[in-house]
Tab-separated table of N, CA and C in Angstrom:
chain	number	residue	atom	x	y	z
W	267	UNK	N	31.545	43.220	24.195
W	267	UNK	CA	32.161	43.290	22.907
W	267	UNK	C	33.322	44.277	22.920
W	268	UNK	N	34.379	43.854	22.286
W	268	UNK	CA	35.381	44.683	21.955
W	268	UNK	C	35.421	45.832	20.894
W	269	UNK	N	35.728	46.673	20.847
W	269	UNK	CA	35.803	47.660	20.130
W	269	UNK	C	37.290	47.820	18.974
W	270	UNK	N	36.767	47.648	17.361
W	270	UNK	CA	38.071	47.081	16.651
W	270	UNK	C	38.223	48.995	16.315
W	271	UNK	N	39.622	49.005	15.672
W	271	UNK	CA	39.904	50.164	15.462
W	271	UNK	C	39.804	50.272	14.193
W	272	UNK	N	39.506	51.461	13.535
W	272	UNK	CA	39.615	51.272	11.769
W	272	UNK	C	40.587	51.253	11.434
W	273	UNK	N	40.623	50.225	10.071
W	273	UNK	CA	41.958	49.977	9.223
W	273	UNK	C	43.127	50.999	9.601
W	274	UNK	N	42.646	51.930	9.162
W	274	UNK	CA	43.980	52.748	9.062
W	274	UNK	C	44.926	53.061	10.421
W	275	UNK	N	43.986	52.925	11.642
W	275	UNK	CA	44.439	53.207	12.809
W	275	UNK	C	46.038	52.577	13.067
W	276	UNK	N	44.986	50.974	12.742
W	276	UNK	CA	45.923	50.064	13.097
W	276	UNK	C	47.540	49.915	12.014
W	277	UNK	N	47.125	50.202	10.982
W	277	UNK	CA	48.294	50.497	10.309
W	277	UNK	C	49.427	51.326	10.318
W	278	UNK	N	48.805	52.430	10.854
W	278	UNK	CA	49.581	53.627	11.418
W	278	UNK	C	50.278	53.106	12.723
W	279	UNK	N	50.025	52.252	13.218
W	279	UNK	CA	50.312	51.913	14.887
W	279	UNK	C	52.041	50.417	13.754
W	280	UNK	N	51.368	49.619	12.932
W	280	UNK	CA	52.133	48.762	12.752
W	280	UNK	C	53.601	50.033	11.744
W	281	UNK	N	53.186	50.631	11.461
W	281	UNK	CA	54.075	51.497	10.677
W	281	UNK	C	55.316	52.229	11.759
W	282	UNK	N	54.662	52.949	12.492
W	282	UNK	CA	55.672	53.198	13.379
W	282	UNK	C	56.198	52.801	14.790
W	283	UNK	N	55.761	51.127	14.328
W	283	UNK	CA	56.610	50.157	14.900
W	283	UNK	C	57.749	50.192	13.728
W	284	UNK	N	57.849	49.806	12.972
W	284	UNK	CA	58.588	49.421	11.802
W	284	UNK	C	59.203	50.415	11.971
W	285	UNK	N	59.735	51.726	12.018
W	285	UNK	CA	60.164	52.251	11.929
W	285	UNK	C	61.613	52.914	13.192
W	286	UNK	N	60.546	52.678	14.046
W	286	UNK	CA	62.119	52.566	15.629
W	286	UNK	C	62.373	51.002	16.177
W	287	UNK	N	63.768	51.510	16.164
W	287	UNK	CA	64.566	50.573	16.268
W	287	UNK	C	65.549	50.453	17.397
W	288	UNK	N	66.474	49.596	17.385
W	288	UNK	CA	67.284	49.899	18.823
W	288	UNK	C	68.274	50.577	18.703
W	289	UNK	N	68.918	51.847	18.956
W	289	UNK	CA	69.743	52.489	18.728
W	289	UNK	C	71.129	52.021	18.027
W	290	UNK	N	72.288	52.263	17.912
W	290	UNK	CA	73.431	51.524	17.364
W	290	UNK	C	74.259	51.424	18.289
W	291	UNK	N	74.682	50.418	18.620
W	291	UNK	CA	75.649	50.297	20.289
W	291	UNK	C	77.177	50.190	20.076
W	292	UNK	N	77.803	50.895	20.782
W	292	UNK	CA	78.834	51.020	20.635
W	292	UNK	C	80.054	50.389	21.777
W	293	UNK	N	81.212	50.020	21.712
W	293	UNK	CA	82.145	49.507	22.442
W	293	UNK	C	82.961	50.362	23.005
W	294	UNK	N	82.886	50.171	24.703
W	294	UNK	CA	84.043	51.090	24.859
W	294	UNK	C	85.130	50.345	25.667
W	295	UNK	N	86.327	51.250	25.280
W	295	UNK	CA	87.473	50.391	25.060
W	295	UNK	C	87.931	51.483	26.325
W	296	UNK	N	89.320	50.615	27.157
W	296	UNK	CA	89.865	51.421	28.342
W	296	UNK	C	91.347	50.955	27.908
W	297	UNK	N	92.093	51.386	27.956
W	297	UNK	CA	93.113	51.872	26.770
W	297	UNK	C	94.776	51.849	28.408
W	298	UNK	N	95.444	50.847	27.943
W	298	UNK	CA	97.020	50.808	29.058
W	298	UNK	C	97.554	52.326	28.838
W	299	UNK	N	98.365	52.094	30.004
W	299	UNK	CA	99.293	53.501	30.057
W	299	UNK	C	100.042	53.020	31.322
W	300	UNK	N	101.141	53.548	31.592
W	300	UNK	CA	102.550	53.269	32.709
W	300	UNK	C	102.163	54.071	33.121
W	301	UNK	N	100.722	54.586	33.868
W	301	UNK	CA	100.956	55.165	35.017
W	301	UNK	C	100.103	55.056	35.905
W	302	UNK	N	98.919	55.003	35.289
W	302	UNK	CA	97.239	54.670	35.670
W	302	UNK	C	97.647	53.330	36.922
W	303	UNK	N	97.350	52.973	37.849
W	303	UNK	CA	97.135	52.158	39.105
W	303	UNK	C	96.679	50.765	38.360
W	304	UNK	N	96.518	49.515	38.515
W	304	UNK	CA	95.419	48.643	38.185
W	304	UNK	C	94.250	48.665	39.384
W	305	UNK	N	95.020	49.254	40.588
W	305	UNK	CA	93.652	49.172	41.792
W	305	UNK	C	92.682	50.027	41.017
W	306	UNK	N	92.994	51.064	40.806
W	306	UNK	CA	92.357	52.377	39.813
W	306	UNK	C	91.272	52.042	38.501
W	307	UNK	N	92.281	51.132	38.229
W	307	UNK	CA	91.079	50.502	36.879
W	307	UNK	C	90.562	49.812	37.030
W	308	UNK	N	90.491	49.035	38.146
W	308	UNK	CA	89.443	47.904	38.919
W	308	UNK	C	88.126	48.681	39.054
W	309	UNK	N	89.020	49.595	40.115
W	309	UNK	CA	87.802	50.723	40.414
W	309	UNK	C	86.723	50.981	39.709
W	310	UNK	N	87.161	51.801	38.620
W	310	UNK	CA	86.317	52.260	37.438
W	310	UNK	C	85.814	51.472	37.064
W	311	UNK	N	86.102	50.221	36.653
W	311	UNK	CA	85.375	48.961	36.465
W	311	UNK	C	84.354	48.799	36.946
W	312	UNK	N	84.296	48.657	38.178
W	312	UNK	CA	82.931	47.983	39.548
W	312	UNK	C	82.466	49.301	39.285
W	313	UNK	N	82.781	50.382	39.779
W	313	UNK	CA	82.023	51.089	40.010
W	313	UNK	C	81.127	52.476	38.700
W	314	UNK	N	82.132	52.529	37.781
W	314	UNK	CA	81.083	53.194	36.488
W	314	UNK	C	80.296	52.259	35.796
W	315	UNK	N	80.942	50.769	35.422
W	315	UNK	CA	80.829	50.118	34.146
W	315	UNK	C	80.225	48.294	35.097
W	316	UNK	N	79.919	48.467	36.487
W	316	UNK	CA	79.325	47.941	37.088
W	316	UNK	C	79.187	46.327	37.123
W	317	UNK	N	80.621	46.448	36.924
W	317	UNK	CA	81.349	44.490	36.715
W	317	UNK	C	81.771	44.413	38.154
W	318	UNK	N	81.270	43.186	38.097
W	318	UNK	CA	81.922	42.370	39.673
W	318	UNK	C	83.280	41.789	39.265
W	319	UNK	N	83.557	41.933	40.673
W	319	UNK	CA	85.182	42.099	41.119
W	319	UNK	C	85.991	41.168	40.295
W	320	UNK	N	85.534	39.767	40.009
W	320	UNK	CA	86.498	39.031	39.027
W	320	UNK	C	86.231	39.331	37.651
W	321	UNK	N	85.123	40.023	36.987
W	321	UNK	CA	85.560	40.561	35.773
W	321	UNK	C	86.202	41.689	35.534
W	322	UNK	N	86.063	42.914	36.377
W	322	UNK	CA	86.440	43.332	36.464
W	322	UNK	C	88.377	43.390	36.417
W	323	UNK	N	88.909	42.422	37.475
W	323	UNK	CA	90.454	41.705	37.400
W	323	UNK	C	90.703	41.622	35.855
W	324	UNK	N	89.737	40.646	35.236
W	324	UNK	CA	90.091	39.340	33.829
W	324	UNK	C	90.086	41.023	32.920
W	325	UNK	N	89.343	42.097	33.271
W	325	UNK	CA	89.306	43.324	32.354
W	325	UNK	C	90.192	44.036	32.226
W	326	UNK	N	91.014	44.279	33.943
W	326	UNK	CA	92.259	44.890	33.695
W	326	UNK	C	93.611	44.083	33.407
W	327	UNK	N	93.249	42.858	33.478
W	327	UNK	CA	94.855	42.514	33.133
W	327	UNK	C	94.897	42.192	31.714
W	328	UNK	N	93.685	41.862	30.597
W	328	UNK	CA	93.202	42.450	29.170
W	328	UNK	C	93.937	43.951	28.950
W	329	UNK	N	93.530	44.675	30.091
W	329	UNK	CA	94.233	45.803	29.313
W	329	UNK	C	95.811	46.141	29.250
W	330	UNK	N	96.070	45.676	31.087
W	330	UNK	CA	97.710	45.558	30.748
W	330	UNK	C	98.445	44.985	30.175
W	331	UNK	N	97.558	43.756	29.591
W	331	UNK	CA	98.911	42.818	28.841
W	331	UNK	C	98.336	42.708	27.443
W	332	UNK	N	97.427	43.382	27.208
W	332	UNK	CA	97.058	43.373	25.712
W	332	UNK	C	96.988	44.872	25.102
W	333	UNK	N	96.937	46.149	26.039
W	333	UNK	CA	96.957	47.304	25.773
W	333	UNK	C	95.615	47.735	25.391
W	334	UNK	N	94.711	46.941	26.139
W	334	UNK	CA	93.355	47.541	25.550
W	334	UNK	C	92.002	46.930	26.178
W	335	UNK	N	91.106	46.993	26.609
W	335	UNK	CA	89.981	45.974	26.929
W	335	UNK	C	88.503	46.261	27.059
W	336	UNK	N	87.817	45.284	26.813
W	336	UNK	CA	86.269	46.357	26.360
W	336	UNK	C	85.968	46.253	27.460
W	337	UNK	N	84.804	47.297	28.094
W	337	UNK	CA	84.615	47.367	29.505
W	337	UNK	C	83.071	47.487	29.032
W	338	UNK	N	82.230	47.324	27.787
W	338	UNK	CA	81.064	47.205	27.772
W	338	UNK	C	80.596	47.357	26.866
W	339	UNK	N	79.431	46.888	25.957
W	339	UNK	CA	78.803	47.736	24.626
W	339	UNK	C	77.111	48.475	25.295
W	340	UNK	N	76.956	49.762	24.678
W	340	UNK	CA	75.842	50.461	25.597
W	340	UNK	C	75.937	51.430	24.203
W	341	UNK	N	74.248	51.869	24.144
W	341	UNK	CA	74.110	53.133	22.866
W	341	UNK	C	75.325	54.528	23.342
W	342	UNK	N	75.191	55.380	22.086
W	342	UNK	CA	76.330	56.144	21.785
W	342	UNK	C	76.139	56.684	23.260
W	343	UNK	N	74.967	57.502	23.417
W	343	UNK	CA	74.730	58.660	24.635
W	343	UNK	C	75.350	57.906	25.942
W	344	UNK	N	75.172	56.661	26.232
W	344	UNK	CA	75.212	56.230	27.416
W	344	UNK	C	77.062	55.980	27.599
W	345	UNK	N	77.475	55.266	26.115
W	345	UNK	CA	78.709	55.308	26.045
W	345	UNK	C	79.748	56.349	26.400
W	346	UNK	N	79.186	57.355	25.832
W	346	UNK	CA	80.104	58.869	26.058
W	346	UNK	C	79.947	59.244	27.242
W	347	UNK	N	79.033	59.044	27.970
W	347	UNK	CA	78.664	59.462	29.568
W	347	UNK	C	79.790	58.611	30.047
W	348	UNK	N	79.944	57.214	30.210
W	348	UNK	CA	80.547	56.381	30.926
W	348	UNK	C	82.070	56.991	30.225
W	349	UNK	N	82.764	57.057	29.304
W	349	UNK	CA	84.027	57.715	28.718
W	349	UNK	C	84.155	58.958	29.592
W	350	UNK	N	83.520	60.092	29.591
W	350	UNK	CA	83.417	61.251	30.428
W	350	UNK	C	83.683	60.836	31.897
W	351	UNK	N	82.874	60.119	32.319
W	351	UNK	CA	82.873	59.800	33.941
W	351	UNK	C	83.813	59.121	34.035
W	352	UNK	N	84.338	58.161	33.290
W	352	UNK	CA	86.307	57.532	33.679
W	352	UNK	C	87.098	58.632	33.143
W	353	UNK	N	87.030	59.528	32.951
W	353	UNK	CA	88.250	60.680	32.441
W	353	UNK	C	88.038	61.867	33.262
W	354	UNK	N	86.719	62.129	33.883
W	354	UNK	CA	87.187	62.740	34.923
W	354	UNK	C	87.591	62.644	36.297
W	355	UNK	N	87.155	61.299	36.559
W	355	UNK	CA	88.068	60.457	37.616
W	355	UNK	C	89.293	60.702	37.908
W	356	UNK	N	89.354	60.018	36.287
W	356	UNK	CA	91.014	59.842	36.109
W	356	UNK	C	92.101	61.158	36.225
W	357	UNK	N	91.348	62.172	35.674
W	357	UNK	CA	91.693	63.143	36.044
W	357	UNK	C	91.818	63.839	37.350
W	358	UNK	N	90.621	63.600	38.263
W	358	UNK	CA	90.921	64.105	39.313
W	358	UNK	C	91.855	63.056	40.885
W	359	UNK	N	92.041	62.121	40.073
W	359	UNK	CA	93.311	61.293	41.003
W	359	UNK	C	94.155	61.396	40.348
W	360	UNK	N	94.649	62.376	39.184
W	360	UNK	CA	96.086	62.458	38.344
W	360	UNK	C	96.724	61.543	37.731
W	361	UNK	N	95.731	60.861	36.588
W	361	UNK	CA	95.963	59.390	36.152
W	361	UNK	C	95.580	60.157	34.804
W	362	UNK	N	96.142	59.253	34.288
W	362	UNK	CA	96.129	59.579	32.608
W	362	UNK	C	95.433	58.697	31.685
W	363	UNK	N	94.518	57.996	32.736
W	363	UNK	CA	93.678	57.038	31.904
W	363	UNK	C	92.948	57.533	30.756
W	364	UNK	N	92.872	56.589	29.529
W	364	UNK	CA	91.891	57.504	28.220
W	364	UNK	C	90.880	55.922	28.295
W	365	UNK	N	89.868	56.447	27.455
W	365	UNK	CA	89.129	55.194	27.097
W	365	UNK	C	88.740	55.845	25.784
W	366	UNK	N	88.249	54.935	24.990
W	366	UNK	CA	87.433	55.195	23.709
W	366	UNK	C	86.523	54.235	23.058
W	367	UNK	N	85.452	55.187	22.426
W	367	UNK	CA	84.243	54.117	21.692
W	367	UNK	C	84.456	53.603	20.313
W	368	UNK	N	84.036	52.890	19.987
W	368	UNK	CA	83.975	51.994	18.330
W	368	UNK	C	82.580	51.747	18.250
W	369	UNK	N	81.911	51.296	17.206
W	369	UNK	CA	81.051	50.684	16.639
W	369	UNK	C	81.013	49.388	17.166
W	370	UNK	N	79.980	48.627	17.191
W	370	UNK	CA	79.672	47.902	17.862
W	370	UNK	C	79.378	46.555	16.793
């Protein structure tokens, strides 16, 4: 025989289900500039934001010829990590790449 839990147990268990949820995800955007490489933003592509090599391409030439391109939607924390880790890249190969998040 199974063992039932009392009422209230189980209510407490369905309650704070109801209550978490999936975080709010946000878009991050990798932003043109005349100076940044496209090998460079390929790069960052495959390797922070973990797109294979032809999306990666279809992502950067979105950004050069449209001035902008989403490179992923991921919750806030994970978003700002991946923004941080392409800006200090970018920084330390002397590129002026920016990226930025939106709402999702």
């Amino acid at each position: 025989m199974t063992e039932q839990a009392p009422a209230g147990g189980t209510r407490a268990a369905e309650e704070s289900r109801a209550k978490t949820g999936s975080p709010p995800l946000f878009r991050v955007i990798m932003h043109n500039d005349d100076f940044t490489s496209m090998e460079f933003v390929v790069e960052m592509l495959e390797k922070i934001f973990h797109k294979p090599p032809t999306e990666a391409n279809r992502i950067m030439l979105n950004i050069h010829f449209k001035g902008m391109g989403i490179c992923g939607i991921f919750p806030a924390e994970i978003a700002e990590t991946k923004i941080d880790r392409v800006h200090a890249r970018a920084r330390s190969e002397g590129f002026p790449l920016r990226c930025s998040m939106e709402p999702a």
